[in-house]
Coordinates of C-alpha atoms and ligand atoms in Angstrom, one line a residue:
X1 CA 85.0 114.3 125.7
X2 CA 87.7 113.5 128.2
X3 CA 90.2 111.4 126.2
X4 CA 91.7 108.4 128.0
X5 CA 94.5 108.1 125.4
X6 CA 95.8 109.8 122.3
X7 CA 97.5 107.0 120.3
X8 CA 99.9 107.7 117.5
X9 CA 99.6 104.8 115.1
X10 CA 102.3 105.1 112.5
X11 CA 101.9 103.5 109.1
X12 CA 98.1 103.4 109.5
X13 CA 97.5 103.8 105.8
X14 CA 99.4 100.6 105.0
X15 CA 98.2 97.0 105.0
X16 CA 98.4 96.0 108.7
X17 CA 98.3 99.5 110.0
X18 CA 94.9 100.1 108.4
X19 CA 93.5 97.1 110.2
X20 CA 94.9 98.2 113.5
X21 CA 93.5 101.8 113.0
X22 CA 90.1 100.4 112.1
X23 CA 90.0 98.1 115.1
X24 CA 91.1 100.9 117.6
X25 CA 88.7 103.5 116.1
X26 CA 85.8 101.1 116.3
X27 CA 86.5 99.5 119.7
X28 CA 87.9 102.4 121.7
X29 CA 85.7 105.5 121.2
X30 CA 87.4 107.2 124.2
X31 CA 90.8 107.0 122.5
X32 CA 91.9 109.6 119.9
X33 CA 93.6 107.6 117.1
X34 CA 96.2 109.7 115.2
X35 CA 97.2 107.9 112.0
X36 CA 100.6 109.3 111.0
X37 CA 101.7 108.1 107.5
X38 CA 103.9 109.4 104.8
X39 CA 101.7 107.8 102.1
X40 CA 104.5 106.1 100.2
X41 CA 103.6 103.8 97.3
X42 CA 102.3 101.4 100.0
X43 CA 100.2 103.8 102.0
X44 CA 96.6 104.4 100.8
X45 CA 93.9 106.4 102.5
X46 CA 91.3 104.4 100.5
X47 CA 92.1 101.6 103.0
X48 CA 90.3 103.6 105.7
X49 CA 87.3 105.1 104.0
X50 CA 85.0 103.3 106.5
X51 CA 86.5 105.1 109.5
X52 CA 87.9 108.4 108.2
X53 CA 84.9 110.5 109.3
X54 CA 84.9 109.0 112.8
X55 CA 85.0 111.6 115.6
X56 CA 88.0 109.8 117.3
X57 CA 90.1 109.6 114.2
X58 CA 92.6 112.1 112.7
X59 CA 95.1 111.7 109.9
X60 CA 98.5 113.4 109.8
X61 CA 100.8 113.2 106.8
X62 CA 104.2 112.6 108.4
X63 CA 107.6 111.3 107.3
X64 CA 109.1 109.7 110.4
X65 CA 112.6 110.4 109.0
X66 CA 111.9 114.0 109.9
X67 CA 112.5 114.3 113.7
X68 CA 111.1 117.9 114.0
X69 CA 107.8 116.9 112.4
X70 CA 107.6 113.8 114.6
X71 CA 108.0 116.0 117.7
X72 CA 105.4 118.5 116.4
X73 CA 102.8 115.7 116.0
X74 CA 103.5 114.6 119.6
X75 CA 102.9 118.2 120.8
X76 CA 99.9 118.9 118.6
X77 CA 97.9 115.8 119.8
X78 CA 99.4 115.4 123.2
X79 CA 100.4 111.8 122.3
X80 CA 100.2 109.4 125.2
X81 CA 101.0 106.1 123.4
X82 CA 102.5 104.8 120.2
X83 CA 101.9 101.8 118.1
X84 CA 104.6 101.9 115.5
X85 CA 104.1 100.1 112.2
X86 CA 105.4 102.6 109.6
X87 CA 108.2 100.9 107.7
X88 CA 109.5 99.9 104.3
X89 CA 108.3 96.4 104.4
X90 CA 109.2 94.4 101.2
X91 CA 112.3 92.2 101.1
X92 CA 112.7 92.4 97.3
X93 CA 112.7 96.2 97.4
X94 CA 115.2 96.1 100.2
X95 CA 117.5 94.1 97.9
X96 CA 117.0 96.7 95.1
X97 CA 117.7 99.7 97.5
X98 CA 118.6 99.1 101.1
X99 CA 119.2 102.8 102.1
X100 CA 115.5 103.8 102.3
X101 CA 115.1 100.9 104.7
X102 CA 117.8 102.2 107.0
X103 CA 116.3 105.7 106.9
X104 CA 112.7 104.8 107.6
X105 CA 113.0 101.7 109.7
X106 CA 116.1 102.6 111.7
X107 CA 116.3 106.4 111.8
X108 CA 112.5 106.8 111.7
X109 CA 112.1 104.4 114.7
X110 CA 114.8 106.3 116.7
X111 CA 113.1 109.6 115.9
X112 CA 109.9 108.2 117.4
X113 CA 111.7 106.8 120.5
X114 CA 113.4 110.1 121.0
X115 CA 110.1 112.1 120.7
X116 CA 108.5 109.7 123.2
X117 CA 111.4 110.1 125.6
X118 CA 111.3 113.9 125.3
X119 CA 107.5 114.3 125.6
X120 CA 106.7 111.6 128.2
X121 CA 108.0 113.3 131.3
X122 CA 105.1 112.4 133.6
X123 CA 104.6 109.3 135.7
X124 CA 101.4 108.4 133.9
X125 CA 101.0 105.3 131.9
X126 CA 102.5 105.3 128.4
X127 CA 103.1 102.5 126.0
X128 CA 105.5 102.5 123.0
X129 CA 104.6 99.3 121.0
X130 CA 106.9 98.4 118.2
X131 CA 105.4 96.1 115.6
X132 CA 108.2 93.9 114.2
X133 CA 108.7 90.7 112.2
X134 CA 109.9 87.1 112.8
X135 CA 112.4 87.7 110.0
X136 CA 114.8 89.2 112.5
X137 CA 115.5 85.7 113.7
X138 CA 116.9 84.6 110.4
X139 CA 116.1 81.3 108.6
X140 CA 115.1 77.9 110.0
X141 CA 115.9 74.5 108.7
X142 CA 113.2 71.8 108.5
X143 CA 112.7 71.7 112.2
X144 CA 112.2 74.0 115.1
X145 CA 110.4 77.3 115.7
X146 CA 111.3 80.9 116.6
X147 CA 110.8 81.7 120.3
X148 CA 111.2 85.0 122.0
X149 CA 114.7 83.8 123.1
X150 CA 115.9 82.9 119.6
X151 CA 119.1 84.9 118.8
X152 CA 118.7 87.6 116.2
X153 CA 120.2 86.6 112.8
X154 CA 118.8 88.9 110.2
X155 CA 119.8 88.1 106.6
X156 CA 118.1 90.5 104.3
X157 CA 118.4 94.3 104.3
X158 CA 114.8 94.5 105.4
X159 CA 115.2 92.1 108.3
X160 CA 118.5 93.8 109.3
X161 CA 116.7 97.2 109.5
X162 CA 113.9 95.7 111.5
X163 CA 116.4 94.0 113.9
X164 CA 118.2 97.3 114.3
X165 CA 115.0 99.0 115.1
X166 CA 114.1 96.3 117.7
X167 CA 117.5 96.7 119.3
X168 CA 117.0 100.5 119.6
X169 CA 113.5 99.9 121.2
X170 CA 115.2 97.6 123.8
X171 CA 118.0 100.1 124.3
X172 CA 115.5 102.9 125.1
X173 CA 113.9 100.6 127.7
X174 CA 117.1 99.6 129.4
X175 CA 118.8 103.0 129.2
X176 CA 116.0 105.5 129.6
X177 CA 113.2 103.2 131.1
X178 CA 111.0 104.1 128.1
X179 CA 107.8 101.9 128.5
X180 CA 108.2 99.7 125.4
X181 CA 106.6 96.5 124.2
X182 CA 107.6 94.6 121.1
X183 CA 105.9 92.0 118.9
X184 CA 107.4 89.8 116.2
X185 CA 104.8 88.4 113.8
X186 CA 104.9 85.9 111.0
X187 CA 103.7 86.6 107.4
X188 CA 100.2 88.3 107.3
X189 CA 97.6 88.0 104.6
X190 CA 94.1 89.5 104.1
X191 CA 92.3 92.5 102.6
X192 CA 94.1 95.7 101.5
X193 CA 97.5 93.8 101.0
X194 CA 99.7 95.5 98.4
X195 CA 100.2 93.2 95.4
X196 CA 104.0 93.1 95.7
X197 CA 103.7 90.4 98.4
X198 CA 103.1 86.8 97.5
X199 CA 99.4 86.2 98.1
X200 CA 97.9 89.4 96.7
X201 CA 100.4 89.3 93.8
X202 CA 99.3 85.8 92.9
X203 CA 95.6 86.7 93.3
X204 CA 96.0 89.7 91.0
X205 CA 98.0 87.8 88.4
X206 CA 95.5 84.9 88.4
X207 CA 92.7 87.4 87.8
X208 CA 94.6 89.1 85.0
X209 CA 95.8 85.7 83.6
X210 CA 99.4 86.8 83.9
X211 CA 102.4 84.5 84.7
X212 CA 102.7 83.5 88.4
X213 CA 106.4 84.0 89.3
X214 CA 107.5 81.4 91.9
X215 CA 111.1 81.9 93.2
X216 CA 113.5 79.0 92.9
X217 CA 111.8 75.7 93.4
X218 CA 109.0 77.1 95.4
X219 CA 110.0 75.1 98.5
X220 CA 110.6 78.0 100.9
X221 CA 108.2 77.9 103.9
X222 CA 106.2 80.7 105.4
X223 CA 103.8 80.7 108.4
X224 CA 100.7 82.6 107.5
X225 CA 98.4 84.6 109.8
X226 CA 95.2 86.5 109.0
X227 CA 95.8 90.2 109.3
X228 CA 92.8 90.8 111.6
X229 CA 94.2 88.2 114.0
X230 CA 97.5 90.1 114.0
X231 CA 95.5 93.3 114.7
X232 CA 93.8 91.5 117.6
X233 CA 97.2 90.4 119.0
X234 CA 98.5 94.0 118.8
X235 CA 95.5 95.1 120.7
X236 CA 96.1 92.4 123.4
X237 CA 99.8 93.1 123.7
X238 CA 99.3 96.9 123.8
X239 CA 96.7 96.6 126.6
X240 CA 97.9 93.6 128.6
X241 CA 101.5 92.8 127.6
X242 CA 104.3 93.4 130.1
X243 CA 106.4 96.5 129.7
X244 CA 109.9 95.6 128.4
X245 CA 108.9 92.2 127.0
X246 CA 108.5 90.9 123.4
X247 CA 105.8 88.5 122.1
X248 CA 105.9 86.3 119.1
X249 CA 102.7 86.1 117.0
X250 CA 101.9 83.4 114.5
X251 CA 99.3 81.0 113.3
X252 CA 101.0 77.5 113.3
X253 CA 100.2 77.5 109.6
X254 CA 103.2 76.6 107.5
X255 CA 103.1 76.3 103.7
X256 CA 105.6 75.9 101.0
X257 CA 105.2 78.6 98.5
X258 CA 104.4 76.2 95.7
X259 CA 101.7 74.4 97.7
X260 CA 100.2 77.8 98.6
X261 CA 100.2 79.0 95.0
X262 CA 98.5 75.7 93.9
X263 CA 95.9 76.3 96.5
X264 CA 95.2 79.9 95.4
X265 CA 95.0 78.7 91.7
X266 CA 92.5 76.0 92.6
X267 CA 90.3 78.2 94.8
X268 CA 90.3 81.0 92.2
X269 CA 89.5 78.7 89.3
X270 CA 86.5 77.5 91.4
X271 CA 85.4 81.0 92.3
X272 CA 85.8 82.3 88.7
X273 CA 84.2 79.3 87.1
X274 CA 87.4 78.4 85.2
X275 CA 88.3 74.7 84.6
X276 CA 90.6 73.3 87.3
X277 CA 94.3 73.5 86.2
X278 CA 93.7 76.7 84.2
X279 CA 95.6 79.0 86.6
X280 CA 98.2 76.4 87.6
X281 CA 99.3 76.6 83.9
X282 CA 100.4 80.2 84.5
X283 CA 103.0 79.2 87.1
X284 CA 106.6 80.0 86.1
X285 CA 109.6 79.1 88.2
X286 CA 111.9 82.1 88.1
X287 CA 115.3 83.1 89.4
X288 CA 115.5 82.7 93.2
X289 CA 115.6 85.8 95.5
X290 CA 119.1 86.6 96.7
X291 CA 119.7 85.3 100.2
X292 CA 116.2 83.7 100.2
X293 CA 115.4 82.6 103.8
X294 CA 114.3 79.0 103.7
X295 CA 111.7 78.7 106.5
X296 CA 110.0 80.9 109.1
X297 CA 107.8 79.3 111.8
X298 CA 106.6 80.9 115.0
X299 CA 106.2 79.4 118.5
X300 CA 103.4 81.6 119.8
X301 CA 102.9 79.9 123.2
X302 CA 103.9 82.9 125.2
X303 CA 101.1 85.2 123.9
X304 CA 98.6 82.3 123.9
X305 CA 99.4 81.1 127.4
X306 CA 100.0 84.4 129.2
X307 CA 97.7 86.8 127.3
X308 CA 95.0 84.4 126.0
X309 CA 95.3 85.4 122.3
X310 CA 94.9 82.8 119.6
X311 CA 94.0 83.0 115.9
X312 CA 90.2 83.3 115.4
X313 CA 89.7 81.6 112.0
X314 CA 91.2 78.8 110.0
X315 CA 93.5 79.4 106.9
X316 CA 90.7 78.1 104.7
X317 CA 88.3 80.7 106.0
X318 CA 90.8 83.5 105.9
X319 CA 91.8 82.7 102.3
X320 CA 88.2 82.5 101.2
X321 CA 87.5 85.9 102.8
X322 CA 90.6 87.4 101.3
X323 CA 89.9 86.2 97.8
X324 CA 86.3 87.4 98.1
X325 CA 87.5 90.9 99.1
X326 CA 89.8 91.2 96.1
X327 CA 87.0 89.9 93.8
X328 CA 84.6 92.5 95.1
X329 CA 87.1 95.4 95.2
X330 CA 88.6 95.6 91.7
X331 CA 88.8 99.4 91.8
X332 CA 91.2 99.1 94.8
X333 CA 93.5 96.9 92.9
X334 CA 93.3 99.0 89.8
X335 CA 94.2 102.1 91.8
X336 CA 97.2 100.6 93.6
X337 CA 98.6 99.0 90.4
X338 CA 98.6 102.3 88.6
X339 CA 101.5 104.7 89.3
X340 CA 104.9 103.2 90.0
X341 CA 103.7 99.6 90.3
X342 CA 104.3 98.6 86.7
X343 CA 107.9 100.0 86.7
X344 CA 108.6 98.0 89.9
X345 CA 107.0 94.9 88.4
X346 CA 109.1 95.1 85.3
X347 CA 112.3 95.7 87.3
X348 CA 111.6 92.7 89.5
X349 CA 110.3 90.1 87.1
X350 CA 111.7 90.8 83.7
Ligands
NAD1 P1 103.0 98.3 104.3 O1 104.2 98.4 103.4 O2 101.7 97.8 103.8 O3 102.7 99.7 105.0 C1 103.7 100.5 105.5 C2 103.1 101.9 105.8 O4 104.2 102.7 106.3 C3 102.6 102.6 104.5 O5 101.3 103.2 104.8 C4 103.6 103.7 104.2 O6 103.1 104.8 103.6 C5 104.1 104.0 105.6 N1 105.5 104.6 105.6 C6 106.6 104.1 105.0 N2 107.6 104.9 105.2 C7 107.2 105.9 106.0 C8 107.8 107.0 106.6 N3 109.1 107.3 106.3 N4 107.1 107.8 107.4 C9 105.8 107.5 107.7 N5 105.1 106.5 107.1 C10 105.8 105.7 106.3 O7 103.5 97.4 105.5 P2 102.8 96.3 106.4 O8 102.9 95.0 105.7 O9 101.4 96.8 106.8 O10 103.7 96.2 107.7 C11 103.5 97.1 108.8 C12 104.5 96.8 109.8 O11 104.4 95.4 110.3 C13 105.9 97.0 109.4 O12 106.7 97.5 110.4 C14 106.4 95.5 109.1 O13 107.8 95.4 109.3 C15 105.6 94.8 110.2 N6 105.3 93.4 109.8 C16 104.7 93.1 108.6 C17 104.4 91.7 108.3 C18 103.7 91.3 107.0 O14 103.5 90.2 106.8 N7 103.4 92.3 106.2 C19 104.7 90.7 109.3 C20 105.3 91.1 110.5 C21 105.6 92.4 110.8
TYD2 P1 106.7 87.8 100.5 O1 105.3 87.9 100.4 O2 107.6 88.8 99.8 O3 107.1 87.8 102.1 P2 108.5 87.5 102.8 O4 109.6 87.4 101.8 O5 108.7 88.8 103.7 O6 108.3 86.3 103.6 O7 107.2 86.4 100.0 C1 106.7 85.2 100.6 C2 107.4 84.0 100.0 O8 107.0 84.0 98.6 C3 108.9 84.2 100.0 O9 109.5 82.9 100.2 C4 109.3 84.6 98.6 C5 108.2 84.0 97.7 N1 107.7 84.8 96.5 C6 107.7 84.2 95.3 O10 108.0 83.0 95.1 N2 107.3 84.9 94.2 C7 106.9 86.2 94.4 O11 106.6 86.9 93.3 C8 107.0 86.9 95.7 C9 106.6 88.3 95.8 C10 107.4 86.1 96.7

């Protein structure tokens, strides 16, 4: 078959990456999807069992810190486009050990940019889409939203590394005319989400009847978006976004952590046939995260008005689907919480 594109999707075995890979494999049979992933603790090929035999899908185990291997993958698959998601993604781990965040998120991104610059000599269409976070903008007070023009003000080692990678992506556009696009998204939730992050951690602990650790007073605010709506936004930006521009992606869906944890407790008690209040009794207010950003909230008018993207489902629907997925996939949770998870958990919460 004549391939129209050969797309390198980095981090495709992770949470968001697996949804992006699944979407592109299923919707674009004329594209070859090359999923390149190191398979860290957060990468899991079980996330892709439904597409891994597809004729337009291939997996490459790749550490993006290794420039020579990155270049080899570009040559081997004649890569025409990149959607870059591979990263160390968890704020608490970045506080425990910032260096790996610099190596993967900064150096790894520059290795990919450099490979694209070296391999894309022709005039043909290429896209290098960097998937980033709203955390690069810092922390909001009670009012206002992040727009694409909000100055960068990263405050955690994670967000500093993502801000640095965003800046390198822009630098390659301005200096070398590399055809880049960027997106900065708010907090995602959905299936296949590793249980170090708030929502899957709470779902798992409620199921196991373990304590529910809420940082500080639980009054920090996050803006939650269903992961499949983020994957749809990436698809839209990748195909229709303007080269050199960035797009904020979010669901206008702000929750304090404590309200969200209460909601999860009540929904799960209902689904599990437990008496209301049973899971709320597991909540423990624990020591606050160092440098904890107070509030994130996205103004997504640019992507909505110029590219016609908007979230497809409500938070109620998305949370119900998410909880149902975890209830029907206990093996997935069992597998990802074996290995290093318990050591990480003890280090973080005891
Ligand atoms: P994740 O931690 O679930 O997955 C990251 C993936 O990257 C894993 O499969 C891991 O194996 C892989 N990886 C890590 N280091 C690697 C390396 N050196 N080489 C190759 N692969 C490596 O992360 P996620 O939540 O799916 O986030 C994906 C991207 O989206 C990240 O760039 C993140 O910054 C961004 N993002 C995440 C959110 C969110 O709410 N999770 C929101 C906005 C943006
Ligand atoms: P998280 O899912 O780690 O995403 P991020 O820090 O990147 O926004 O955390 C979401 C919010 O939940 C954040 O304010 C920290 C808080 N939180 C807890 O209160 N307890 C927890 O165990 C975790 C993991 C997070």
